[in-house]
Coordinates of C-alpha atoms and ligand atoms in Angstrom, one line a residue:
M77 CA 109.0 93.9 204.9
T78 CA 112.6 92.6 204.1
A79 CA 114.7 92.3 207.1
Y80 CA 118.7 92.9 207.2
C81 CA 120.5 90.9 209.5
R82 CA 123.6 92.6 210.6
P83 CA 125.4 90.3 212.9
I84 CA 127.1 92.8 215.6
A85 CA 130.8 91.7 215.6
M86 CA 132.8 90.8 219.0
T87 CA 136.3 90.2 219.6
D88 CA 136.2 89.9 223.4
P89 CA 137.6 86.8 224.8
A90 CA 134.7 86.0 227.2
R91 CA 132.7 84.2 224.5
P92 CA 129.7 83.3 225.3
A93 CA 129.2 79.5 225.1
G94 CA 126.8 79.2 221.6
A95 CA 128.3 82.5 220.0
L96 CA 128.8 81.4 216.6
A97 CA 132.1 82.6 213.9
L98 CA 131.7 85.1 211.9
A99 CA 132.6 83.7 208.5
G100 CA 134.3 81.4 210.1
G101 CA 136.6 84.1 210.6
W102 CA 137.9 85.7 214.2
C103 CA 135.0 87.3 215.1
W104 CA 132.1 85.7 216.7
F105 CA 128.4 86.9 217.7
D106 CA 125.4 86.1 219.6
R107 CA 123.3 88.8 218.6
V108 CA 122.1 89.9 215.5
E109 CA 121.1 93.4 214.6
L110 CA 117.6 93.2 212.4
L111 CA 117.7 96.8 210.5
R112 CA 114.3 97.4 208.1
R113 CA 113.7 100.3 205.8
G114 CA 111.8 102.9 207.6
A115 CA 111.9 101.3 211.6
A116 CA 113.9 101.5 214.5
P117 CA 116.9 98.9 214.1
R118 CA 115.9 96.1 216.6
I119 CA 118.7 93.7 218.7
V120 CA 118.0 90.1 218.8
P121 CA 119.8 86.3 220.3
A122 CA 121.6 84.6 217.4
A123 CA 119.7 81.7 218.6
D124 CA 116.7 82.7 216.9
L125 CA 117.9 83.1 213.3
P126 CA 116.4 81.3 211.1
A127 CA 118.8 78.0 210.1
G128 CA 119.9 78.8 207.1
V129 CA 120.7 82.7 207.7
A130 CA 122.7 81.6 211.0
R131 CA 124.6 79.4 209.3
R132 CA 125.5 81.9 205.8
L133 CA 126.8 84.2 207.9
S134 CA 128.8 82.0 210.2
A135 CA 130.3 79.2 207.1
P136 CA 134.0 79.6 206.9
R137 CA 134.6 81.2 203.3
A138 CA 136.0 79.2 200.8
A139 CA 139.6 80.1 200.2
L140 CA 140.2 82.3 197.2
A141 CA 143.8 82.5 194.6
G142 CA 145.5 80.3 198.4
L143 CA 144.4 83.5 200.7
G144 CA 142.3 81.5 203.7
W145 CA 140.3 83.9 206.0
D146 CA 141.4 83.1 209.4
A147 CA 142.6 86.6 209.4
P148 CA 142.4 90.1 208.0
R149 CA 144.6 89.8 204.2
L150 CA 145.9 93.0 203.2
M151 CA 145.8 94.5 199.3
G152 CA 148.8 96.4 198.7
I153 CA 148.3 99.1 195.8
V154 CA 149.8 100.0 192.8
N155 CA 148.5 102.1 190.8
V156 CA 150.2 102.4 187.7
T157 CA 148.8 106.1 186.2
P158 CA 149.5 109.1 186.0
D159 CA 146.6 110.7 188.2
S160 CA 145.5 108.4 191.0
F161 CA 143.8 110.8 194.1
S162 CA 146.7 109.1 196.4
D163 CA 150.0 108.7 194.4
G164 CA 148.7 110.2 190.8
G165 CA 152.0 109.8 188.7
R166 CA 154.1 108.3 191.3
F167 CA 154.6 105.1 189.7
L168 CA 154.1 105.4 186.1
D169 CA 157.2 104.5 185.5
P170 CA 158.1 100.7 185.2
E171 CA 161.1 101.0 187.5
A172 CA 158.9 102.9 189.9
A173 CA 156.2 100.6 189.8
L174 CA 157.9 97.6 190.6
A175 CA 159.7 98.6 193.2
Q176 CA 156.3 99.5 194.9
A177 CA 154.8 96.1 194.1
R178 CA 158.6 94.4 195.7
H179 CA 158.4 97.8 198.9
L180 CA 154.4 96.6 199.4
A181 CA 155.2 92.6 199.2
E182 CA 158.3 92.8 201.3
A183 CA 156.0 95.1 204.0
G184 CA 153.4 91.9 204.0
A185 CA 150.8 91.9 201.4
D186 CA 149.1 89.2 201.0
I187 CA 147.7 90.4 197.5
L188 CA 148.5 93.1 195.0
D189 CA 146.0 95.0 193.2
I190 CA 147.7 96.7 189.9
G191 CA 145.6 99.0 188.2
G192 CA 146.2 101.0 185.2
E193 CA 143.3 103.0 185.3
S194 CA 142.5 105.9 187.7
T195 CA 138.8 105.6 189.2
R196 CA 138.9 108.8 190.7
P197 CA 136.1 111.3 190.6
G198 CA 136.8 113.1 187.3
A199 CA 139.5 110.9 185.8
E200 CA 140.6 110.6 182.6
D201 CA 139.5 107.4 180.4
V202 CA 142.4 105.6 179.6
T203 CA 141.6 103.6 176.4
E204 CA 142.4 99.3 176.7
A205 CA 145.8 99.7 174.9
E206 CA 147.0 102.0 176.5
E207 CA 145.9 100.6 180.0
I208 CA 147.8 97.2 179.2
R209 CA 150.9 98.6 178.4
R210 CA 150.7 100.2 181.7
V211 CA 150.0 96.6 183.3
V212 CA 150.9 93.3 182.1
P213 CA 154.6 94.2 181.4
L214 CA 154.8 94.6 185.3
I215 CA 152.7 91.5 186.0
E216 CA 155.1 89.7 184.2
V217 CA 157.7 90.7 186.0
L218 CA 155.6 90.5 189.6
A219 CA 154.2 87.0 188.9
P220 CA 156.5 84.6 189.3
A221 CA 159.1 86.3 191.5
L222 CA 156.2 87.4 194.1
G223 CA 155.0 85.0 196.3
A224 CA 151.3 86.9 196.5
P225 CA 148.7 86.8 194.4
I226 CA 148.4 89.8 191.7
S227 CA 144.8 91.3 191.7
I228 CA 144.0 93.4 188.3
D229 CA 142.3 96.5 189.3
T230 CA 139.8 96.8 185.7
R231 CA 136.3 97.3 184.2
K232 CA 137.4 96.0 181.0
A233 CA 137.5 92.0 179.8
A234 CA 140.7 92.9 177.1
V235 CA 142.5 93.8 180.2
A236 CA 141.6 91.7 182.7
R237 CA 142.1 89.3 180.1
A238 CA 145.7 90.2 178.9
A239 CA 146.3 90.2 182.9
L240 CA 145.0 86.9 183.8
A241 CA 147.6 85.7 180.7
A242 CA 150.4 87.6 182.1
G243 CA 149.5 86.0 185.5
A244 CA 147.4 87.5 187.7
A245 CA 145.1 85.5 189.8
V246 CA 142.2 87.8 190.9
L247 CA 139.9 90.1 189.3
N248 CA 138.9 93.8 190.3
D249 CA 136.1 95.2 188.9
V250 CA 134.6 98.9 190.4
S251 CA 131.6 98.5 187.8
A252 CA 130.5 94.8 189.3
L253 CA 130.4 93.5 185.6
R254 CA 128.2 96.7 184.2
F255 CA 130.6 98.7 182.7
D256 CA 131.9 95.8 180.1
P257 CA 129.1 93.1 179.1
A258 CA 131.8 90.8 178.1
M259 CA 133.5 90.7 182.1
G260 CA 131.0 88.1 183.4
A261 CA 131.8 85.7 180.6
L262 CA 135.9 86.1 181.2
A263 CA 135.5 86.1 185.4
A264 CA 132.5 82.7 184.4
E265 CA 135.9 81.3 182.0
S266 CA 138.8 81.9 183.6
G267 CA 137.5 80.2 187.1
A268 CA 139.3 83.6 188.5
P269 CA 137.7 84.9 191.9
I270 CA 136.4 88.6 191.2
C271 CA 135.5 91.8 193.5
L272 CA 132.3 93.2 192.6
M273 CA 132.2 97.0 194.1
H274 CA 129.4 99.3 194.9
A275 CA 129.4 102.5 193.1
Q276 CA 127.2 104.9 192.4
G277 CA 127.3 107.1 189.1
D278 CA 130.6 107.3 186.6
P279 CA 133.6 108.1 188.4
A280 CA 133.0 111.0 186.3
T281 CA 130.3 112.3 188.0
M282 CA 130.0 110.4 190.6
Q283 CA 130.8 112.6 193.7
K284 CA 128.3 115.5 192.1
N285 CA 125.3 114.9 194.6
P286 CA 125.7 111.4 195.5
R287 CA 121.9 110.7 197.0
Y288 CA 120.0 107.5 199.1
D289 CA 117.1 106.0 200.5
D290 CA 119.4 104.4 203.1
V291 CA 122.5 104.1 202.2
L292 CA 123.9 101.0 204.1
L293 CA 120.9 98.9 202.7
D294 CA 121.1 100.4 199.3
V295 CA 124.7 99.3 198.5
Y296 CA 123.6 95.9 200.6
D297 CA 120.7 95.4 197.7
F298 CA 122.8 96.2 195.1
L299 CA 125.5 94.1 195.7
E300 CA 122.6 91.1 196.1
A301 CA 121.6 92.0 192.8
R302 CA 125.5 91.8 191.1
L303 CA 126.1 88.7 192.6
A304 CA 122.4 87.1 191.4
E305 CA 124.2 88.7 188.0
A306 CA 127.4 87.2 188.4
E307 CA 125.9 83.9 189.0
A308 CA 123.8 84.2 186.2
A309 CA 127.1 84.4 184.4
G310 CA 128.3 81.1 185.7
I311 CA 130.7 82.7 188.6
P312 CA 130.0 81.0 191.7
R313 CA 129.1 82.8 194.9
G314 CA 132.1 81.5 196.8
R315 CA 134.5 82.6 194.2
V316 CA 133.1 86.3 194.8
M317 CA 134.1 89.3 196.9
V318 CA 131.9 92.0 197.9
D319 CA 132.7 95.8 198.2
P320 CA 130.8 98.8 199.3
G321 CA 133.1 101.1 197.2
I322 CA 134.4 103.6 199.8
G323 CA 134.2 107.0 198.5
F324 CA 132.6 106.3 195.3
G325 CA 129.3 107.9 194.9
K326 CA 129.4 108.2 198.7
T327 CA 129.8 112.0 200.8
A328 CA 131.3 111.5 204.6
A329 CA 127.9 110.6 205.9
H330 CA 127.8 108.2 203.5
N331 CA 130.6 106.5 204.1
L332 CA 130.8 106.5 207.6
A333 CA 127.3 104.7 208.1
L334 CA 128.6 102.1 205.2
L335 CA 131.5 101.7 207.8
R336 CA 129.9 101.3 211.0
R337 CA 128.0 98.5 210.0
I338 CA 130.2 96.5 207.9
S339 CA 129.3 93.7 209.1
L340 CA 126.0 93.6 207.6
F341 CA 128.3 92.5 204.3
H342 CA 128.9 89.2 206.0
A343 CA 124.7 88.7 205.1
L344 CA 126.1 88.2 201.6
G345 CA 127.9 85.3 202.4
C346 CA 131.1 86.3 200.8
V347 CA 134.5 87.8 201.5
V348 CA 133.5 91.5 201.8
L349 CA 136.5 93.6 201.2
V350 CA 136.7 97.3 202.1
G351 CA 138.6 100.1 200.4
A352 CA 139.1 103.3 202.4
S353 CA 143.0 103.8 202.4
R354 CA 143.9 107.5 202.2
K355 CA 140.8 108.5 200.6
R356 CA 138.5 112.0 200.7
F357 CA 136.4 111.7 204.2
I358 CA 139.6 110.9 206.1
G359 CA 141.6 114.1 205.3
T360 CA 137.9 115.9 206.1
L361 CA 137.2 113.9 209.3
G362 CA 141.3 113.9 209.8
G363 CA 141.9 117.5 209.5
A364 CA 144.6 116.6 206.3
P365 CA 144.0 118.0 203.1
E366 CA 147.3 115.8 201.5
A367 CA 146.5 112.1 200.5
A368 CA 149.9 111.1 202.2
A369 CA 149.1 112.6 205.3
R370 CA 146.4 110.3 206.1
V371 CA 147.9 106.9 207.1
P372 CA 146.3 107.4 210.6
G373 CA 143.5 108.0 209.8
S374 CA 143.5 105.0 207.1
V375 CA 144.9 102.5 209.4
A376 CA 142.2 103.0 211.9
V377 CA 139.5 102.7 209.2
A378 CA 141.1 99.2 208.0
L379 CA 141.1 97.9 211.9
G380 CA 137.3 99.2 212.4
A381 CA 137.0 97.1 209.7
A382 CA 139.1 94.1 210.3
A383 CA 137.1 94.7 213.9
Q384 CA 133.7 94.0 212.0
G385 CA 135.5 90.5 210.5
V386 CA 136.8 92.3 207.3
Q387 CA 138.4 89.9 205.0
V388 CA 140.4 92.3 202.8
L389 CA 141.3 95.8 203.6
R390 CA 142.8 97.4 200.4
V391 CA 146.1 100.0 201.6
H392 CA 148.5 102.2 200.2
D393 CA 150.3 101.8 203.6
M394 CA 151.5 98.6 204.3
V395 CA 153.9 98.9 206.8
E396 CA 151.8 100.9 208.8
T397 CA 149.0 98.9 208.5
R398 CA 150.5 95.8 208.7
Q399 CA 152.2 96.8 212.8
A400 CA 148.8 97.9 213.4
L401 CA 146.5 95.0 212.3
S402 CA 149.1 92.7 214.0
L403 CA 149.3 94.2 217.6
Q404 CA 144.6 94.4 217.4
M405 CA 145.2 90.8 216.4
A406 CA 147.9 90.1 218.9
V407 CA 145.6 91.9 221.8
T408 CA 142.1 90.6 220.8
A409 CA 143.3 87.1 220.1
A410 CA 140.4 84.8 220.5
R411 CA 142.8 82.1 222.0
D412 CA 145.3 82.7 225.0
A413 CA 148.7 81.2 224.1
T414 CA 150.0 79.4 226.2
Ligands
HH2_20 N1 138.9 102.2 195.3 C1 139.8 102.8 194.6 C2 140.2 101.9 193.2 N2 139.5 100.7 192.8 N3 138.8 98.2 194.1 C3 138.1 98.6 195.4 N4 138.0 97.0 195.1 N5 138.1 99.0 196.7 C4 137.9 100.1 196.5 O1 137.7 100.7 197.4 C5 139.0 101.2 195.7 C6 139.4 99.9 194.1 C7 140.5 104.1 194.4 O2 141.4 104.2 194.7 P1 143.2 104.2 194.1 O3 143.5 103.4 193.6 O4 144.3 104.6 195.5 O5 142.6 105.8 193.1 P2 142.6 106.2 192.1 O6 140.9 104.7 191.8 O7 142.7 107.5 191.8 O8 144.0 104.9 191.2

């Protein structure tokens, strides 16, 4: 039976000799949790791992779009949509979108994620032409002006192509190459890094009654299979970011199960991205029905992910997340300041 290897991520300054760096980053581990379907987890020393598994868990990830992974990176969200769940309609106006993008960049965004289609449950379909009309003019203005790379949040190859031509550097496909058959070839030929995200069902129906045998392991297997598909399309694994898709066909319990053991996804050998910001489960558990009131819960989840070595945190609230993360990193820094 397959055993899944979850590194138990630590940031404590008392790092034992022989502990391994987690993905070459700011966490270390000297134990792993072995997970098997239908069996109790077992904790074993990292020293007992086969060399190949230890290497994949500990090797530094390649820089993508100029970003290295020695610290968590923040991806700021710009939704140029009338109906996004968290900020729907606020940034549909080009001037407002531009101002929001500049605000996120000034507040410390390492990367900006621009999307012209909402993927919230029940969202309306948008034509390619409309999506391009929403995002391309914004990218054309921002790309030369910003220090941070831009990612395009789209499931459609034509939108991705237009965004790359306008200056975007990263693809973010919430369908993980399943929506548009042309996306794999585009990602391969363009050489752009791509984020592949797990979702169960499509946006219209995904929250109706999501079910898993074991959500953590099912999502892991899905991402492993999508990585194989990406590699077959000519996209090297080192150019892929993987994302468990918080809230995409998941109950609050599913989201929690994923976040609690999020370090498992380092076993895929890729940069890991988590987007939990302002999502519904934060409102449910945090008593915040309004999306804009979910900032503290969103920050808490982002810090929890960073403490398990997650390299990219996709957030709406840049000022608050940047401050919290700076303090978390300062307090837990592996090296003491001299
Ligand atoms: N979540 C949303 C959109 N894109 N991309 C990745 N990689 N991961 C995510 O978790 C993710 C994503 C949904 O959030 P938001 O953009 O705020 O809302 P909407 O889809 O309604 O525009």
